[in-house]
Short mmCIF file of C-alpha atoms and ligand atoms in Angstrom, two decimals:
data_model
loop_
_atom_site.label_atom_id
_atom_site.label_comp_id
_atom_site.label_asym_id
_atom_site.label_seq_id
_atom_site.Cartn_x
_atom_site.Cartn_y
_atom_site.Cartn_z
CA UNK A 1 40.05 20.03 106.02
CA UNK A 2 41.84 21.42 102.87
CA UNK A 3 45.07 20.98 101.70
CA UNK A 4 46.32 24.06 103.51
CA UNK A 5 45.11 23.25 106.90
CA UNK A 6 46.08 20.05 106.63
CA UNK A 7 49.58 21.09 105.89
CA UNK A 8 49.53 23.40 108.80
CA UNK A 9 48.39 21.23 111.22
CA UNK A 10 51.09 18.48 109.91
CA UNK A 11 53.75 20.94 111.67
CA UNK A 12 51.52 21.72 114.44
CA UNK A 13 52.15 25.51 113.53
CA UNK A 14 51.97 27.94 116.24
CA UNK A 15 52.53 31.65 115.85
CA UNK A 16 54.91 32.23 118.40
CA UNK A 17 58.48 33.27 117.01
CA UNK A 18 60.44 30.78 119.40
CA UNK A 19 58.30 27.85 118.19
CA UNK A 20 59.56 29.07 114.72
CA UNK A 21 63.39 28.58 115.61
CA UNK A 22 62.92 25.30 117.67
CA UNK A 23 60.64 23.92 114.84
CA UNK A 24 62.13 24.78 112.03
CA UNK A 25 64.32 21.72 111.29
CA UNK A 26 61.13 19.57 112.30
CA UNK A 27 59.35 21.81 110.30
CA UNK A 28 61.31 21.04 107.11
CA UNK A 29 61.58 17.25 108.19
CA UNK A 30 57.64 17.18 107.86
CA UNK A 31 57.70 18.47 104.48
CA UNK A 32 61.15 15.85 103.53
CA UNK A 33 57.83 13.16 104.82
CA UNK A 34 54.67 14.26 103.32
CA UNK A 35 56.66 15.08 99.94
CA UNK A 36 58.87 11.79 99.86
CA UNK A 37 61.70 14.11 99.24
CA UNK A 38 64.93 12.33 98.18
CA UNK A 39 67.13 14.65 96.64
CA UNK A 40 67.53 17.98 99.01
CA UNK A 41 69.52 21.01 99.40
CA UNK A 42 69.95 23.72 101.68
CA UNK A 43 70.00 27.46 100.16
CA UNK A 44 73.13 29.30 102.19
CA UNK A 45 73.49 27.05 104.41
CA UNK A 46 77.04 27.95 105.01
CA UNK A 47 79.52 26.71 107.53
CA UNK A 48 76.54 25.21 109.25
CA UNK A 49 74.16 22.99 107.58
CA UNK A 50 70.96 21.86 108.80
CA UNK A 51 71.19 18.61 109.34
CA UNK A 52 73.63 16.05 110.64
CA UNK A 53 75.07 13.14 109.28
CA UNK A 54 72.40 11.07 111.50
CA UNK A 55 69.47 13.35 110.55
CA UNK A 56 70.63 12.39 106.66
CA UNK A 57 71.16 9.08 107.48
CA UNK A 58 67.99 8.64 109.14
CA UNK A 59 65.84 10.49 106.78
CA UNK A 60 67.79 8.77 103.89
CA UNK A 61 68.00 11.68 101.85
CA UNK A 62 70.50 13.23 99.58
CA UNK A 63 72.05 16.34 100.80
CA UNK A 64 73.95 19.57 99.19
CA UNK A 65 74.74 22.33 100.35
CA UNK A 66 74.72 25.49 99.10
CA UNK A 67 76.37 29.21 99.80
CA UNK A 68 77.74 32.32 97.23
CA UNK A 69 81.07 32.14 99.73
CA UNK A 70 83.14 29.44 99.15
CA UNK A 71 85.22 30.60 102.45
CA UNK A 72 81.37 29.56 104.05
CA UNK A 73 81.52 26.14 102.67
CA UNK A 74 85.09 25.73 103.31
CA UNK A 75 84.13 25.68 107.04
CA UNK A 76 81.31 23.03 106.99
CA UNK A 77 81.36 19.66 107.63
CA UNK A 78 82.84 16.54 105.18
CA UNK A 79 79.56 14.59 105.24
CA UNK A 80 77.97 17.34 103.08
CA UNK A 81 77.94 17.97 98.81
CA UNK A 82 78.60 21.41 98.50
CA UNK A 83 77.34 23.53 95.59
CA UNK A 84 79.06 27.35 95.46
CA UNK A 85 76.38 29.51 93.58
CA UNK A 86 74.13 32.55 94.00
CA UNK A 87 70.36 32.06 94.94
CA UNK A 88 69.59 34.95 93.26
CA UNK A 89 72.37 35.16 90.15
CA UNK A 90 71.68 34.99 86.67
CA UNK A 91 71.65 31.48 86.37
CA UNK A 92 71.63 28.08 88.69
CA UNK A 93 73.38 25.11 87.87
CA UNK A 94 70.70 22.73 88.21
CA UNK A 95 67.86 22.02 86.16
CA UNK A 96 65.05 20.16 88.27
CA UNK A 97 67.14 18.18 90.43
CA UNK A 98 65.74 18.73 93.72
CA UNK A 99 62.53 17.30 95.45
CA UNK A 100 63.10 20.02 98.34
CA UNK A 101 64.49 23.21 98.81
CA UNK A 102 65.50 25.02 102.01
CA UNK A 103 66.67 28.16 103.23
CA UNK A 104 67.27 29.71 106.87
CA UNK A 105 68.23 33.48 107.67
CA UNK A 106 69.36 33.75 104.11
CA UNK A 107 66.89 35.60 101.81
CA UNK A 108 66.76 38.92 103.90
CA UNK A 109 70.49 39.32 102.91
CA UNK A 110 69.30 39.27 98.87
CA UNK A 111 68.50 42.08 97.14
CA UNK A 112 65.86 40.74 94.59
CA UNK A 113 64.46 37.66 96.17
CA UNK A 114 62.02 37.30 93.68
CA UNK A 115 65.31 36.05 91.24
CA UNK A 116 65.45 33.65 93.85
CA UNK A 117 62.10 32.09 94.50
CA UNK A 118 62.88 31.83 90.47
CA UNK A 119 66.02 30.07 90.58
CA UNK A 120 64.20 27.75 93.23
CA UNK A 121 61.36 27.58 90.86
CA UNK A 122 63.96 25.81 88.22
CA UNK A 123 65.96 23.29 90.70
CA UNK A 124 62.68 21.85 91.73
CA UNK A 125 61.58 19.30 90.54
CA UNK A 126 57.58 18.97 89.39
CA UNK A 127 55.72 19.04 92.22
CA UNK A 128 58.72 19.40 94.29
CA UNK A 129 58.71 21.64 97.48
CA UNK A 130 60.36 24.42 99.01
CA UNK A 131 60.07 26.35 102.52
CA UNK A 132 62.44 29.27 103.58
CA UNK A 133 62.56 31.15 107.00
CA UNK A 134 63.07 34.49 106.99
CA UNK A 135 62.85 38.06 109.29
CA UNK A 136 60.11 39.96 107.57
CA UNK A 137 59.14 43.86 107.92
CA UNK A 138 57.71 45.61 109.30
CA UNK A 139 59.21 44.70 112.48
CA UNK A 140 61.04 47.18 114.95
CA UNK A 141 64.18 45.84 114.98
CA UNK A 142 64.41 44.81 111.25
CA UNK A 143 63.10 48.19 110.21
CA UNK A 144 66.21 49.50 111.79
CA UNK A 145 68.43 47.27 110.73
CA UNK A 146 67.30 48.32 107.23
CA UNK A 147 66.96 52.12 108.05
CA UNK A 148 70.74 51.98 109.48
CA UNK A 149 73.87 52.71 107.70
CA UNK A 150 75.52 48.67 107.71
CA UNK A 151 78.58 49.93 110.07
CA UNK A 152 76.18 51.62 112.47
CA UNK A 153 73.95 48.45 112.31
CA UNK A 154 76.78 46.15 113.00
CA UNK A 155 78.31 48.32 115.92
CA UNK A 156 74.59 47.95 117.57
CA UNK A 157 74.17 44.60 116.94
CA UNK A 158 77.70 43.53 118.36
CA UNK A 159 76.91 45.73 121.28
CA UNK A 160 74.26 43.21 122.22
CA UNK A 161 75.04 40.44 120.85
CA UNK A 162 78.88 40.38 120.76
CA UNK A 163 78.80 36.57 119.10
CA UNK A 164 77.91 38.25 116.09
CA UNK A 165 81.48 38.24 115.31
CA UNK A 166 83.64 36.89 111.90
CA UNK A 167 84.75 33.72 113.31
CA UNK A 168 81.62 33.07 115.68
CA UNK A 169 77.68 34.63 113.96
CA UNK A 170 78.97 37.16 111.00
CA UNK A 171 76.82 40.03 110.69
CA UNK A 172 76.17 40.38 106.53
CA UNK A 173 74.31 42.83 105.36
CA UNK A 174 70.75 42.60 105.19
CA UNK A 175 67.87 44.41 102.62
CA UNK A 176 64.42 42.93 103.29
CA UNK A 177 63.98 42.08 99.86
CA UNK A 178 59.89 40.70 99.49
CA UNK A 179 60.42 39.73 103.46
CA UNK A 180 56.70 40.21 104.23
CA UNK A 181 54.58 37.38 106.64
CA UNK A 182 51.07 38.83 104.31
CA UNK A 183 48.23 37.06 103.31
CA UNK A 184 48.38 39.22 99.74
CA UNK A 185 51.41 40.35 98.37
CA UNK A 186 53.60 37.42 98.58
CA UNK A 187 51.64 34.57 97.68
CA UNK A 188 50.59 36.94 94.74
CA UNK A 189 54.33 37.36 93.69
CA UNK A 190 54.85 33.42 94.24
CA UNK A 191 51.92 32.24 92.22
CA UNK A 192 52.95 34.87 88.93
CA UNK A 193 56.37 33.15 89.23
CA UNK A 194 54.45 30.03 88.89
CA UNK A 195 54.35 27.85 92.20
CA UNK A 196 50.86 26.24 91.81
CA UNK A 197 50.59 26.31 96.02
CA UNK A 198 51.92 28.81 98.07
CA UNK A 199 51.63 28.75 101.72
CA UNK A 200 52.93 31.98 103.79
CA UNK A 201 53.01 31.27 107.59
CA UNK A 202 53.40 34.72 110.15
CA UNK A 203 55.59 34.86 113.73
CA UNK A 204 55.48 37.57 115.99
CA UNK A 205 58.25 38.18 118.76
CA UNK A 206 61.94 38.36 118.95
CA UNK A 207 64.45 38.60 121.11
CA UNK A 208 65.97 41.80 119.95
CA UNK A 209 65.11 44.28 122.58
CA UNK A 210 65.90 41.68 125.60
CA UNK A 211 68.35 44.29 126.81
CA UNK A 212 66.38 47.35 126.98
CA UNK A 213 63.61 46.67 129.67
CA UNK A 214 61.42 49.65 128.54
CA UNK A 215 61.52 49.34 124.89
CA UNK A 216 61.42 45.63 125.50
CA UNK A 217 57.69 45.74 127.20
CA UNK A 218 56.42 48.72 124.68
CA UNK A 219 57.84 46.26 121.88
CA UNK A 220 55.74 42.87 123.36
CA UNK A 221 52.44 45.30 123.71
CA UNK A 222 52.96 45.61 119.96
CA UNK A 223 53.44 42.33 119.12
CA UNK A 224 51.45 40.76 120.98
CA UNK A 225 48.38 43.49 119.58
CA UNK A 226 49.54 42.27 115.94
CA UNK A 227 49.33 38.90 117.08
CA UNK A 228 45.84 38.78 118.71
CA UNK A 229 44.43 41.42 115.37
CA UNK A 230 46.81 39.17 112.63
CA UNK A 231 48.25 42.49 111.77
CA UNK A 232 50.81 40.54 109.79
CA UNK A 233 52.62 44.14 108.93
CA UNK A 234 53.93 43.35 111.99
CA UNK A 235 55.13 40.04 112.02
CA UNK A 236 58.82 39.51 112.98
CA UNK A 237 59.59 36.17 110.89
CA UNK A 238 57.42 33.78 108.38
CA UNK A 239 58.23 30.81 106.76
CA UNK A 240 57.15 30.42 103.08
CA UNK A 241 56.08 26.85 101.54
CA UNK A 242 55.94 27.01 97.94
CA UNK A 243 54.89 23.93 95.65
CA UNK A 244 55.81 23.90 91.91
C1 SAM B 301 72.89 34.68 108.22
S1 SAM B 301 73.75 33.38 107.40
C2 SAM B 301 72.70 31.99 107.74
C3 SAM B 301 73.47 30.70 107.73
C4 SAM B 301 72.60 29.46 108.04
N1 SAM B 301 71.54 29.31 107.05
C5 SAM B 301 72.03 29.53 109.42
O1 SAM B 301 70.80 29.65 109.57
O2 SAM B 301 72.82 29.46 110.36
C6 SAM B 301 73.39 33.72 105.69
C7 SAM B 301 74.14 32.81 104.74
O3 SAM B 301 73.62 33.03 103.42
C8 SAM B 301 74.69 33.09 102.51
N2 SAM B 301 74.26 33.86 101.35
C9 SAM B 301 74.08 35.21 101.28
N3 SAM B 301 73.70 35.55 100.05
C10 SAM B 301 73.61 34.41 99.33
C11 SAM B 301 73.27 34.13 97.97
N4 SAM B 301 72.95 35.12 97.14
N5 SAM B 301 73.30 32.84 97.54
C12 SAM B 301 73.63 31.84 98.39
N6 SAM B 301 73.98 32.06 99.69
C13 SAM B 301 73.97 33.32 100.15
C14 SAM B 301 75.81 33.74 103.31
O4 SAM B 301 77.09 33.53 102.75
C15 SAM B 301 75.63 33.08 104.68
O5 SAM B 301 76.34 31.87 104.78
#
């Protein structure tokens, strides 16, 4: 078994789309493990972090958090370093002071994420570690989110899902930016930044569509199809695992 598969079996990875929410934070716990990560932070993490003060105490790990709005932060819990900066400015204000790196439902929402696999690529640490989860294209409903005109797209998506309010689940708006689940393209991008292992992991499904019965079943043909064939064009999510 190679490093890869090893890795991959470590989180029990299953390509399912609801075993990627419930196993995310296990997910990144089995990396904070295998890496002996100390030092960790969470990339726009916002008003709700990750882990709790018990998951922190319990993995014994050093926490910060990190979000471009300090209104974000301002809302989190006390247990928590904050860090106001953005993933993907100019500069970071770290220089190789994390073991791990994190990120949930925050890189579709940059508009170069390649400036921020490179940012992430200079708070690591040597061989430190770094996974983000992400929507990728060319799904259905991200595809439309994209196509759509941001008031349009937030009028549709508080139509079905009216906790995607201000004070509840804002809606922010989102660009795709190297969102992909391939086997190609991305860990090509990763490994000219420089990560020496890149590992690029595909979901299919979402929950998008759960209110329109018809386009719901034409939409799970499709995904399951791209599923069974690993069209990964049509994956809905990935998680990327990068290793300087
Ligand atoms: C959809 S929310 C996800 C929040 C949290 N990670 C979660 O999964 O519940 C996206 C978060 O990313 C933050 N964000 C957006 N662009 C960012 C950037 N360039 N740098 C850091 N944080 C950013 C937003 O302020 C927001 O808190």
């Amino acid at each position: 078994m190679d490093y890869m598969d090893e890795l991959i079996s470590d989180l029990g990875y299953m390509p399912d789309s609801a075993w990627a929410w419930h196993n995310f934070k296990r997910s990144v716990e089995a990396l904070i493990v295998r890496y002996h990560c100390r030092d960790v932070l969470e990339v726009g993490g916002g008003r709700s972090p990750l882990f709790t003060a018990e998951d922190v105490a319990r993995l014994g790990i050093r926490y910060s958090l990190n979000d471009i709005d300090p209104e974000e932060l301002s809302r989190g819990p006390a247990y928590v370093a904050t860090t106001c900066f953005d993933i993907a400015g100019e500069n970071v204000p770290f220089h190789k002071r994390f073991d791990l790196v994190f990120s949930r439902m925050v890189f579709e929402h940059l508009t170069d994420t390649r400036i921020a696999y490179r940012n992430i690529l200079e708070l690591l640490r040597d061989g430190g570690v770094a996974i983000a989860f992400y929507p990728t294209l060319y799904s259905p409903p991200f595809v439309i989110n994209k196509l759509l005109p941001e008031r349009a797209a937030t009028a549709v998506i508080r139509f079905f899902f009216p906790f995607r309010n201000n004070d509840q689940v804002p809606k922010i708006p989102a660009y795709y930016s190297w969102c992909f689940g391939d086997r190609k393209r991305m860990p090509g991008m990763l490994k000219g930044l420089g990560y020496r292992d890149v590992l690029i992991l595909p979901f299919y499904g979402h929950t998008y569509f759960q209110g329109l019965p018809v386009v719901r079943t034409l939409d799970r043909w499709l995904s399951d199809a791209a599923l069974r064939h690993d069209c990964r064009l049509l994956s809905s999510y990935a998680y990327s695992i990068v290793r300087k």
